[in-house]
PDB file of C-alpha atoms in Angstrom:
ATOM      1  CA  MET C   1     -25.810  -5.019  -0.734  1.00  0.00           C
ATOM      2  CA  GLN C   2     -23.492  -6.114  -3.497  1.00  0.00           C
ATOM      3  CA  GLN C   3     -23.724  -9.724  -4.499  1.00  0.00           C
ATOM      4  CA  GLU C   4     -20.928 -12.060  -3.544  1.00  0.00           C
ATOM      5  CA  THR C   5     -19.255 -13.835  -6.423  1.00  0.00           C
ATOM      6  CA  SER C   6     -20.660 -17.259  -7.358  1.00  0.00           C
ATOM      7  CA  ASP C   7     -17.149 -18.770  -7.267  1.00  0.00           C
ATOM      8  CA  PRO C   8     -16.830 -20.549  -3.886  1.00  0.00           C
ATOM      9  CA  ASN C   9     -13.061 -19.943  -3.955  1.00  0.00           C
ATOM     10  CA  THR C  10     -13.462 -16.167  -4.182  1.00  0.00           C
ATOM     11  CA  ALA C  11     -15.141 -13.650  -1.916  1.00  0.00           C
ATOM     12  CA  SER C  12     -15.086  -9.870  -1.794  1.00  0.00           C
ATOM     13  CA  ALA C  13     -14.604  -7.243   0.888  1.00  0.00           C
ATOM     14  CA  THR C  14     -14.682  -3.445   0.860  1.00  0.00           C
ATOM     15  CA  PHE C  15     -12.873  -1.250   3.377  1.00  0.00           C
ATOM     16  CA  ALA C  16     -12.391   2.492   3.800  1.00  0.00           C
ATOM     17  CA  ALA C  17      -9.520   3.705   5.977  1.00  0.00           C
ATOM     18  CA  GLY C  18      -8.403   7.083   4.691  1.00  0.00           C
ATOM     19  CA  CYS C  19      -6.542   7.696   1.450  1.00  0.00           C
ATOM     20  CA  PHE C  20      -7.148   4.632  -0.689  1.00  0.00           C
ATOM     21  CA  TRP C  21      -3.621   4.490  -2.134  1.00  0.00           C
ATOM     22  CA  GLY C  22      -2.067   3.159   1.064  1.00  0.00           C
ATOM     23  CA  VAL C  23      -4.999   0.939   1.969  1.00  0.00           C
ATOM     24  CA  GLU C  24      -4.771  -0.770  -1.416  1.00  0.00           C
ATOM     25  CA  HIS C  25      -0.998  -1.132  -1.154  1.00  0.00           C
ATOM     26  CA  PHE C  26      -1.340  -2.712   2.276  1.00  0.00           C
ATOM     27  CA  PHE C  27      -4.003  -5.244   1.264  1.00  0.00           C
ATOM     28  CA  SER C  28      -2.345  -6.108  -2.051  1.00  0.00           C
ATOM     29  CA  ASP C  29       0.530  -7.676  -0.078  1.00  0.00           C
ATOM     30  CA  VAL C  30      -1.703  -9.834   2.130  1.00  0.00           C
ATOM     31  CA  PRO C  31      -1.471 -13.556   1.266  1.00  0.00           C
ATOM     32  CA  GLY C  32      -4.857 -14.757   0.032  1.00  0.00           C
ATOM     33  CA  VAL C  33      -5.877 -11.396  -1.428  1.00  0.00           C
ATOM     34  CA  LEU C  34      -6.263 -12.040  -5.140  1.00  0.00           C
ATOM     35  CA  SER C  35      -6.929  -8.531  -6.456  1.00  0.00           C
ATOM     36  CA  THR C  36      -7.616  -4.994  -5.314  1.00  0.00           C
ATOM     37  CA  ALA C  37      -9.263  -1.930  -6.808  1.00  0.00           C
ATOM     38  CA  VAL C  38      -9.631   1.561  -5.407  1.00  0.00           C
ATOM     39  CA  GLY C  39     -12.788   3.563  -5.790  1.00  0.00           C
ATOM     40  CA  TYR C  40     -15.672   5.330  -4.150  1.00  0.00           C
ATOM     41  CA  THR C  41     -18.651   3.959  -2.255  1.00  0.00           C
ATOM     42  CA  GLY C  42     -21.237   4.867   0.336  1.00  0.00           C
ATOM     43  CA  GLY C  43     -22.411   8.090  -1.264  1.00  0.00           C
ATOM     44  CA  THR C  44     -25.157   9.446  -3.461  1.00  0.00           C
ATOM     45  CA  THR C  45     -23.408  10.686  -6.607  1.00  0.00           C
ATOM     46  CA  ARG C  46     -23.483   8.263  -9.528  1.00  0.00           C
ATOM     47  CA  ASN C  47     -20.102   7.527 -11.145  1.00  0.00           C
ATOM     48  CA  PRO C  48     -18.226  10.175  -9.127  1.00  0.00           C
ATOM     49  CA  THR C  49     -14.819  11.523 -10.049  1.00  0.00           C
ATOM     50  CA  TYR C  50     -11.880  11.989  -7.711  1.00  0.00           C
ATOM     51  CA  GLN C  51     -12.369  15.742  -7.883  1.00  0.00           C
ATOM     52  CA  GLN C  52     -16.014  15.427  -6.800  1.00  0.00           C
ATOM     53  CA  VAL C  53     -15.254  13.032  -3.954  1.00  0.00           C
ATOM     54  CA  SER C  54     -12.271  15.061  -2.729  1.00  0.00           C
ATOM     55  CA  ARG C  55     -14.538  18.088  -2.246  1.00  0.00           C
ATOM     56  CA  GLY C  56     -16.370  16.010   0.368  1.00  0.00           C
ATOM     57  CA  ASN C  57     -19.924  16.618  -0.819  1.00  0.00           C
ATOM     58  CA  THR C  58     -20.788  13.311  -2.557  1.00  0.00           C
ATOM     59  CA  GLY C  59     -21.088  11.225   0.609  1.00  0.00           C
ATOM     60  CA  HIS C  60     -18.624   8.698  -0.804  1.00  0.00           C
ATOM     61  CA  ALA C  61     -15.633   7.271   1.024  1.00  0.00           C
ATOM     62  CA  GLU C  62     -12.356   6.469  -0.682  1.00  0.00           C
ATOM     63  CA  ALA C  63     -12.384   2.681  -0.435  1.00  0.00           C
ATOM     64  CA  VAL C  64     -10.655  -0.496  -1.515  1.00  0.00           C
ATOM     65  CA  HIS C  65     -12.610  -3.401  -2.943  1.00  0.00           C
ATOM     66  CA  LEU C  66     -10.751  -6.674  -2.815  1.00  0.00           C
ATOM     67  CA  GLN C  67     -11.230 -10.201  -4.005  1.00  0.00           C
ATOM     68  CA  TYR C  68      -9.805 -12.871  -1.740  1.00  0.00           C
ATOM     69  CA  ASP C  69      -9.620 -16.634  -1.403  1.00  0.00           C
ATOM     70  CA  PRO C  70     -11.538 -17.611   1.765  1.00  0.00           C
ATOM     71  CA  ASN C  71      -9.615 -20.902   1.797  1.00  0.00           C
ATOM     72  CA  GLN C  72      -6.393 -18.905   2.324  1.00  0.00           C
ATOM     73  CA  ILE C  73      -7.587 -16.020   4.508  1.00  0.00           C
ATOM     74  CA  SER C  74     -10.768 -15.489   6.469  1.00  0.00           C
ATOM     75  CA  TYR C  75     -12.949 -12.407   6.392  1.00  0.00           C
ATOM     76  CA  GLU C  76     -12.347 -12.041  10.125  1.00  0.00           C
ATOM     77  CA  THR C  77      -8.584 -11.908   9.533  1.00  0.00           C
ATOM     78  CA  LEU C  78      -9.085  -9.214   6.884  1.00  0.00           C
ATOM     79  CA  VAL C  79     -11.216  -7.192   9.313  1.00  0.00           C
ATOM     80  CA  ARG C  80      -8.584  -7.545  12.038  1.00  0.00           C
ATOM     81  CA  LEU C  81      -5.867  -6.396   9.609  1.00  0.00           C
ATOM     82  CA  PHE C  82      -8.082  -3.460   8.639  1.00  0.00           C
ATOM     83  CA  PHE C  83      -8.256  -2.363  12.276  1.00  0.00           C
ATOM     84  CA  LYS C  84      -4.521  -2.914  12.727  1.00  0.00           C
ATOM     85  CA  MET C  85      -3.486  -0.783   9.742  1.00  0.00           C
ATOM     86  CA  HIS C  86      -5.335   2.462  10.476  1.00  0.00           C
ATOM     87  CA  ASP C  87      -6.735   4.544  13.325  1.00  0.00           C
ATOM     88  CA  PRO C  88     -10.424   3.646  13.743  1.00  0.00           C
ATOM     89  CA  THR C  89     -10.882   6.218  16.520  1.00  0.00           C
ATOM     90  CA  THR C  90     -10.723   9.373  14.408  1.00  0.00           C
ATOM     91  CA  ARG C  91     -13.945  10.448  12.740  1.00  0.00           C
ATOM     92  CA  ASN C  92     -13.546  11.515   9.105  1.00  0.00           C
ATOM     93  CA  ARG C  93      -9.775  11.672   9.305  1.00  0.00           C
ATOM     94  CA  GLN C  94      -6.692   9.541   8.741  1.00  0.00           C
ATOM     95  CA  GLY C  95      -3.290  11.152   9.142  1.00  0.00           C
ATOM     96  CA  PRO C  96      -3.245  14.522   7.374  1.00  0.00           C
ATOM     97  CA  ASP C  97      -6.370  13.740   5.330  1.00  0.00           C
ATOM     98  CA  VAL C  98      -9.581  15.258   6.691  1.00  0.00           C
ATOM     99  CA  GLY C  99     -13.155  14.868   5.437  1.00  0.00           C
ATOM    100  CA  SER C 100     -15.949  12.306   5.318  1.00  0.00           C
ATOM    101  CA  GLN C 101     -14.321  10.754   2.237  1.00  0.00           C
ATOM    102  CA  TYR C 102     -11.519   9.575   4.576  1.00  0.00           C
ATOM    103  CA  ARG C 103     -13.797   7.911   7.141  1.00  0.00           C
ATOM    104  CA  SER C 104     -13.223   4.482   8.589  1.00  0.00           C
ATOM    105  CA  ALA C 105     -15.810   2.024   7.267  1.00  0.00           C
ATOM    106  CA  VAL C 106     -16.478  -1.642   6.631  1.00  0.00           C
ATOM    107  CA  PHE C 107     -18.937  -2.165   3.776  1.00  0.00           C
ATOM    108  CA  TYR C 108     -20.366  -5.661   4.179  1.00  0.00           C
ATOM    109  CA  ASN C 109     -21.747  -7.904   1.431  1.00  0.00           C
ATOM    110  CA  THR C 110     -23.495 -10.470   3.611  1.00  0.00           C
ATOM    111  CA  ASP C 111     -25.077 -10.688   7.049  1.00  0.00           C
ATOM    112  CA  SER C 112     -22.174 -12.922   8.048  1.00  0.00           C
ATOM    113  CA  GLN C 113     -19.688 -10.172   7.141  1.00  0.00           C
ATOM    114  CA  LYS C 114     -21.753  -7.640   9.104  1.00  0.00           C
ATOM    115  CA  GLN C 115     -21.827  -9.894  12.171  1.00  0.00           C
ATOM    116  CA  THR C 116     -18.090 -10.552  11.895  1.00  0.00           C
ATOM    117  CA  ALA C 117     -17.210  -6.852  11.674  1.00  0.00           C
ATOM    118  CA  GLN C 118     -19.461  -6.013  14.621  1.00  0.00           C
ATOM    119  CA  ALA C 119     -18.030  -8.884  16.694  1.00  0.00           C
ATOM    120  CA  VAL C 120     -14.456  -7.726  16.047  1.00  0.00           C
ATOM    121  CA  ILE C 121     -15.406  -4.181  17.077  1.00  0.00           C
ATOM    122  CA  ARG C 122     -17.021  -5.480  20.279  1.00  0.00           C
ATOM    123  CA  GLN C 123     -13.947  -7.550  21.093  1.00  0.00           C
ATOM    124  CA  LEU C 124     -11.488  -4.701  20.398  1.00  0.00           C
ATOM    125  CA  THR C 125     -13.636  -2.378  22.501  1.00  0.00           C
ATOM    126  CA  ALA C 126     -13.771  -4.866  25.392  1.00  0.00           C
ATOM    127  CA  GLU C 127      -9.992  -5.323  25.184  1.00  0.00           C
ATOM    128  CA  ARG C 128      -9.527  -1.539  25.097  1.00  0.00           C
ATOM    129  CA  ALA C 129      -7.297  -2.059  22.071  1.00  0.00           C
ATOM    130  CA  PHE C 130      -7.566   1.650  21.232  1.00  0.00           C
ATOM    131  CA  ALA C 131      -7.354   4.633  23.573  1.00  0.00           C
ATOM    132  CA  GLY C 132     -10.377   6.266  21.954  1.00  0.00           C
ATOM    133  CA  GLY C 133     -13.682   4.688  21.044  1.00  0.00           C
ATOM    134  CA  ILE C 134     -13.969   2.982  17.652  1.00  0.00           C
ATOM    135  CA  VAL C 135     -15.971   5.169  15.245  1.00  0.00           C
ATOM    136  CA  THR C 136     -15.782   2.829  12.245  1.00  0.00           C
ATOM    137  CA  GLN C 137     -18.988   2.732  10.220  1.00  0.00           C
ATOM    138  CA  VAL C 138     -20.370  -0.742   9.438  1.00  0.00           C
ATOM    139  CA  ALA C 139     -22.705  -0.364   6.468  1.00  0.00           C
ATOM    140  CA  PRO C 140     -24.132  -2.462   3.647  1.00  0.00           C
ATOM    141  CA  ALA C 141     -22.059  -2.488   0.483  1.00  0.00           C
ATOM    142  CA  VAL C 142     -23.643  -0.401  -2.232  1.00  0.00           C
ATOM    143  CA  THR C 143     -22.354   0.402  -5.693  1.00  0.00           C
ATOM    144  CA  PHE C 144     -18.565   0.546  -5.786  1.00  0.00           C
ATOM    145  CA  TRP C 145     -17.436   3.076  -8.359  1.00  0.00           C
ATOM    146  CA  ARG C 146     -13.939   2.225  -9.600  1.00  0.00           C
ATOM    147  CA  ALA C 147     -11.601   5.223  -9.376  1.00  0.00           C
ATOM    148  CA  GLU C 148      -9.698   6.611 -12.314  1.00  0.00           C
ATOM    149  CA  GLU C 149      -6.931   4.359 -13.634  1.00  0.00           C
ATOM    150  CA  TYR C 150      -4.080   6.547 -12.382  1.00  0.00           C
ATOM    151  CA  HIS C 151      -5.224   5.804  -8.810  1.00  0.00           C
ATOM    152  CA  GLN C 152      -5.063   2.013  -9.246  1.00  0.00           C
ATOM    153  CA  GLN C 153      -1.911   0.480  -7.701  1.00  0.00           C
ATOM    154  CA  TYR C 154      -0.691   4.037  -7.121  1.00  0.00           C
ATOM    155  CA  PHE C 155       2.183   3.144  -4.789  1.00  0.00           C
ATOM    156  CA  LYS C 156       3.487   0.507  -7.175  1.00  0.00           C
ATOM    157  CA  LYS C 157       3.485   3.130  -9.950  1.00  0.00           C
ATOM    158  CA  THR C 158       4.981   5.923  -7.813  1.00  0.00           C
ATOM    159  CA  PRO C 159       7.287   4.453  -5.151  1.00  0.00           C
ATOM    160  CA  GLY C 160       8.639   6.632  -2.388  1.00  0.00           C
ATOM    161  CA  ARG C 161       5.416   8.501  -1.657  1.00  0.00           C
ATOM    162  CA  SER C 162       4.424   9.088   1.963  1.00  0.00           C
ATOM    163  CA  CYS C 163       1.312   7.580   3.509  1.00  0.00           C
ATOM    164  CA  HIS C 164      -0.657   7.431   6.755  1.00  0.00           C
ATOM    165  CA  ILE C 165      -0.284   3.636   6.814  1.00  0.00           C
ATOM    166  CA  ASP C 166       2.680   1.759   8.252  1.00  0.00           C
ATOM    167  CA  PHE C 167       3.759  -0.844   5.699  1.00  0.00           C
ATOM    168  CA  CYS C 168       5.923  -2.724   8.185  1.00  0.00           C
ATOM    169  CA  PRO C 169       5.812  -6.480   7.380  1.00  0.00           C
ATOM    170  CA  THR C 170       5.077  -7.275  11.041  1.00  0.00           C
ATOM    171  CA  MET C 171       1.622  -5.759  10.505  1.00  0.00           C
ATOM    172  CA  LEU C 172       0.707  -8.965   8.681  1.00  0.00           C
ATOM    173  CA  GLU C 173       1.636 -11.207  11.600  1.00  0.00           C
TER     174      GLU C 173
END
């Protein structure tokens, strides 16, 4: 697992929910999220490139690593937003993007984060919040490899692009 920051006012979370451009854009607008970075995690290739990951044979997922202020937003709220902003019932696919690099995953840093993610999944399953079963992977955070710079804040750099994520402000309510 990755180590949590020693600053008590900052914590980190890592989520994979399809193409990382939209996931980052979504989380960057969440109050309490201090910073975001897109990259690759959960695979076996050291320091992978976008080209390697997009071929689907590195084991990595496109993911977003974020720093947040736990005094402003809880990890549970971030997990609930994660489930609200993508389809956790499709294995290795989000929208038009297909492959294990587009899987739904929560990469936890602490046992508390693991327990929180699993509890949210249990609750959503019991509530039948989704028509299909939740296939989201809950796995320990391993090395997060920052993606190439042109991928960082992609939607802020290239407005008007399409995405599998609904950026409607009511998503944050």
